[in-house]
Amino acid sequence: MKKEDNRDIQFRHLVMENVRLTNENARLRAHVDFLTEENRSVEDETREESRAEIEHWKSLYESALQSVEEANERADRFEQSSKGKDTEISSLKAEVESLRGAKEVAEVAARANVDYKSVIDLIRHRQFNHNSDASRFLNG
């Protein structure tokens, strides 16, 4: 009987140890599940923050790229405008050169008290003295 009592005591002891280890195992599994879930949530938050930061930097890059493109377009328009102005300036310079002769004739006519018809005839003669077709056309 003593042997059976010892076995019963050992059996109860092993059952209690088994219950204790099962409880410990359950507690540790719950802790592991908690840590896994916590890790997953931290990972998701970090991913979302990273995506948001990437989107922010992407939008900044796109806006900078757009402003560079706008600046290039403005520079191209300015360059085209500048070329147009250069051609306009050169044509105006040519016109000024052609009017200098007329100005000289007008000054001489004013000093000599000549009427405008004779001044116009003198300008026609001066401009078309080498081209008889144009002279005939202007004279009618």
mmCIF file of C-alpha atoms in Angstrom:
data_model
loop_
_atom_site.group_PDB
_atom_site.id
_atom_site.type_symbol
_atom_site.label_atom_id
_atom_site.label_comp_id
_atom_site.label_asym_id
_atom_site.label_seq_id
_atom_site.Cartn_x
_atom_site.Cartn_y
_atom_site.Cartn_z
ATOM 1 C CA MET A 1 0.000 0.000 0.000
ATOM 2 C CA LYS A 2 2.816 2.280 0.643
ATOM 3 C CA LYS A 3 3.950 1.766 -2.910
ATOM 4 C CA GLU A 4 0.482 2.672 -4.217
ATOM 5 C CA ASP A 5 0.377 5.748 -2.059
ATOM 6 C CA ASN A 6 3.763 6.789 -3.325
ATOM 7 C CA ARG A 7 2.612 6.183 -6.879
ATOM 8 C CA ASP A 8 -0.549 8.149 -6.296
ATOM 9 C CA ILE A 9 1.453 10.984 -4.796
ATOM 10 C CA GLN A 10 3.876 10.872 -7.697
ATOM 11 C CA PHE A 11 0.983 10.685 -10.144
ATOM 12 C CA ARG A 12 -0.758 13.676 -8.550
ATOM 13 C CA HIS A 13 2.520 15.506 -8.487
ATOM 14 C CA LEU A 14 3.067 14.773 -12.191
ATOM 15 C CA VAL A 15 -0.523 15.776 -13.007
ATOM 16 C CA MET A 16 -0.074 19.055 -11.140
ATOM 17 C CA GLU A 17 3.273 19.615 -12.842
ATOM 18 C CA ASN A 18 1.599 18.867 -16.175
ATOM 19 C CA VAL A 19 -1.167 21.397 -15.403
ATOM 20 C CA ARG A 20 1.408 23.961 -14.326
ATOM 21 C CA LEU A 21 3.463 23.446 -17.512
ATOM 22 C CA THR A 22 0.311 23.526 -19.648
ATOM 23 C CA ASN A 23 -0.691 26.817 -17.996
ATOM 24 C CA GLU A 24 2.824 28.152 -18.501
ATOM 25 C CA ASN A 25 2.719 27.030 -22.121
ATOM 26 C CA ALA A 26 -0.668 28.715 -22.636
ATOM 27 C CA ARG A 27 0.576 31.893 -20.955
ATOM 28 C CA LEU A 28 3.698 31.940 -23.155
ATOM 29 C CA ARG A 29 1.647 31.253 -26.305
ATOM 30 C CA ALA A 30 -0.696 34.104 -25.406
ATOM 31 C CA HIS A 31 2.344 36.330 -24.860
ATOM 32 C CA VAL A 32 3.827 35.217 -28.207
ATOM 33 C CA ASP A 33 0.493 35.891 -29.944
ATOM 34 C CA PHE A 34 0.312 39.305 -28.291
ATOM 35 C CA LEU A 35 3.873 40.149 -29.345
ATOM 36 C CA THR A 36 3.234 38.849 -32.876
ATOM 37 C CA GLU A 37 0.102 40.981 -33.175
ATOM 38 C CA GLU A 38 1.922 43.985 -31.713
ATOM 39 C CA ASN A 39 4.794 43.446 -34.142
ATOM 40 C CA ARG A 40 2.347 43.171 -37.046
ATOM 41 C CA SER A 41 0.567 46.381 -36.053
ATOM 42 C CA VAL A 42 3.871 48.243 -35.650
ATOM 43 C CA GLU A 43 4.965 46.906 -39.037
ATOM 44 C CA ASP A 44 1.699 48.049 -40.655
ATOM 45 C CA GLU A 45 1.978 51.497 -39.068
ATOM 46 C CA THR A 46 5.573 51.804 -40.226
ATOM 47 C CA ARG A 47 4.593 50.758 -43.741
ATOM 48 C CA GLU A 48 1.786 53.308 -43.825
ATOM 49 C CA GLU A 49 4.086 56.045 -42.535
ATOM 50 C CA SER A 50 6.697 55.074 -45.115
ATOM 51 C CA ARG A 51 4.123 55.098 -47.897
ATOM 52 C CA ALA A 52 2.863 58.485 -46.771
ATOM 53 C CA GLU A 53 6.406 59.841 -46.689
ATOM 54 C CA ILE A 54 7.120 58.369 -50.128
ATOM 55 C CA GLU A 55 3.948 59.989 -51.485
ATOM 56 C CA HIS A 56 4.959 63.284 -49.903
ATOM 57 C CA TRP A 57 8.420 63.210 -51.471
ATOM 58 C CA LYS A 58 6.940 62.033 -54.766
ATOM 59 C CA SER A 59 4.529 64.978 -54.808
ATOM 60 C CA LEU A 60 7.374 67.357 -53.976
ATOM 61 C CA TYR A 61 9.416 65.871 -56.809
ATOM 62 C CA GLU A 62 6.510 66.182 -59.234
ATOM 63 C CA SER A 63 5.830 69.795 -58.242
ATOM 64 C CA ALA A 64 9.521 70.635 -58.601
ATOM 65 C CA LEU A 65 9.578 68.925 -61.985
ATOM 66 C CA GLN A 66 6.479 70.826 -63.037
ATOM 67 C CA SER A 67 7.976 74.156 -61.949
ATOM 68 C CA VAL A 68 11.164 73.333 -63.875
ATOM 69 C CA GLU A 69 9.087 72.557 -66.967
ATOM 70 C CA GLU A 70 7.171 75.824 -66.550
ATOM 71 C CA ALA A 71 10.440 77.717 -66.178
ATOM 72 C CA ASN A 72 11.774 76.061 -69.330
ATOM 73 C CA GLU A 73 8.595 76.990 -71.205
ATOM 74 C CA ARG A 74 8.885 80.587 -70.004
ATOM 75 C CA ALA A 75 12.531 80.649 -71.047
ATOM 76 C CA ASP A 76 11.597 79.327 -74.492
ATOM 77 C CA ARG A 77 8.839 81.910 -74.850
ATOM 78 C CA PHE A 78 11.215 84.638 -73.728
ATOM 79 C CA GLU A 79 13.821 83.442 -76.215
ATOM 80 C CA GLN A 80 11.265 83.405 -79.037
ATOM 81 C CA SER A 81 10.034 86.822 -77.991
ATOM 82 C CA SER A 82 13.596 88.038 -77.880
ATOM 83 C CA LYS A 83 14.234 86.713 -81.397
ATOM 84 C CA GLY A 84 11.049 88.396 -82.592
ATOM 85 C CA LYS A 85 12.107 91.641 -80.966
ATOM 86 C CA ASP A 86 15.563 91.331 -82.523
ATOM 87 C CA THR A 87 14.070 90.980 -85.995
ATOM 88 C CA GLU A 88 11.715 93.867 -85.279
ATOM 89 C CA ILE A 89 14.633 95.997 -84.099
ATOM 90 C CA SER A 90 16.666 95.174 -87.201
ATOM 91 C CA SER A 91 13.718 96.014 -89.490
ATOM 92 C CA LEU A 92 13.168 99.277 -87.597
ATOM 93 C CA LYS A 93 16.865 100.099 -87.954
ATOM 94 C CA ALA A 94 16.609 99.504 -91.698
ATOM 95 C CA GLU A 95 13.532 101.721 -91.821
ATOM 96 C CA VAL A 96 15.341 104.425 -89.854
ATOM 97 C CA GLU A 97 18.238 104.231 -92.317
ATOM 98 C CA SER A 98 15.833 104.631 -95.227
ATOM 99 C CA LEU A 99 14.146 107.591 -93.493
ATOM 100 C CA ARG A 100 17.419 109.401 -92.842
ATOM 101 C CA GLY A 101 17.651 110.277 -96.514
ATOM 102 C CA ALA A 102 14.077 111.552 -96.477
ATOM 103 C CA LYS A 103 14.824 113.550 -93.346
ATOM 104 C CA GLU A 104 17.789 115.168 -95.009
ATOM 105 C CA VAL A 105 15.639 116.022 -98.041
ATOM 106 C CA ALA A 106 12.905 117.445 -95.766
ATOM 107 C CA GLU A 107 15.460 119.583 -93.942
ATOM 108 C CA VAL A 108 16.850 120.876 -97.210
ATOM 109 C CA ALA A 109 13.329 121.527 -98.490
ATOM 110 C CA ALA A 110 12.437 123.417 -95.323
ATOM 111 C CA ARG A 111 15.531 125.560 -95.678
ATOM 112 C CA ALA A 112 14.906 126.137 -99.352
ATOM 113 C CA ASN A 113 11.142 126.750 -98.943
ATOM 114 C CA VAL A 114 10.195 124.036 -101.407
ATOM 115 C CA ASP A 115 6.666 122.598 -101.445
ATOM 116 C CA TYR A 116 5.938 118.984 -100.534
ATOM 117 C CA LYS A 117 5.135 117.842 -104.067
ATOM 118 C CA SER A 118 8.610 118.697 -105.232
ATOM 119 C CA VAL A 119 10.011 116.965 -102.140
ATOM 120 C CA ILE A 120 8.024 113.817 -102.965
ATOM 121 C CA ASP A 121 9.201 113.954 -106.548
ATOM 122 C CA LEU A 122 12.769 114.304 -105.305
ATOM 123 C CA ILE A 123 12.333 111.278 -102.982
ATOM 124 C CA ARG A 124 10.873 109.249 -105.865
ATOM 125 C CA HIS A 125 13.723 110.209 -108.049
ATOM 126 C CA ARG A 126 16.219 109.368 -105.319
ATOM 127 C CA GLN A 127 14.709 105.972 -104.506
ATOM 128 C CA PHE A 128 13.977 104.861 -108.049
ATOM 129 C CA ASN A 129 16.564 106.638 -110.102
ATOM 130 C CA HIS A 130 18.046 103.316 -111.157
ATOM 131 C CA ASN A 131 14.728 101.507 -111.795
ATOM 132 C CA SER A 132 12.780 103.071 -114.631
ATOM 133 C CA ASP A 133 9.826 100.651 -114.246
ATOM 134 C CA ALA A 134 9.193 101.805 -110.708
ATOM 135 C CA SER A 135 9.515 105.440 -111.717
ATOM 136 C CA ARG A 136 6.977 104.966 -114.469
ATOM 137 C CA PHE A 137 4.659 103.144 -112.056
ATOM 138 C CA LEU A 138 4.819 105.921 -109.440
ATOM 139 C CA ASN A 139 4.439 108.658 -111.994
ATOM 140 C CA GLY A 140 1.333 106.976 -113.342
#
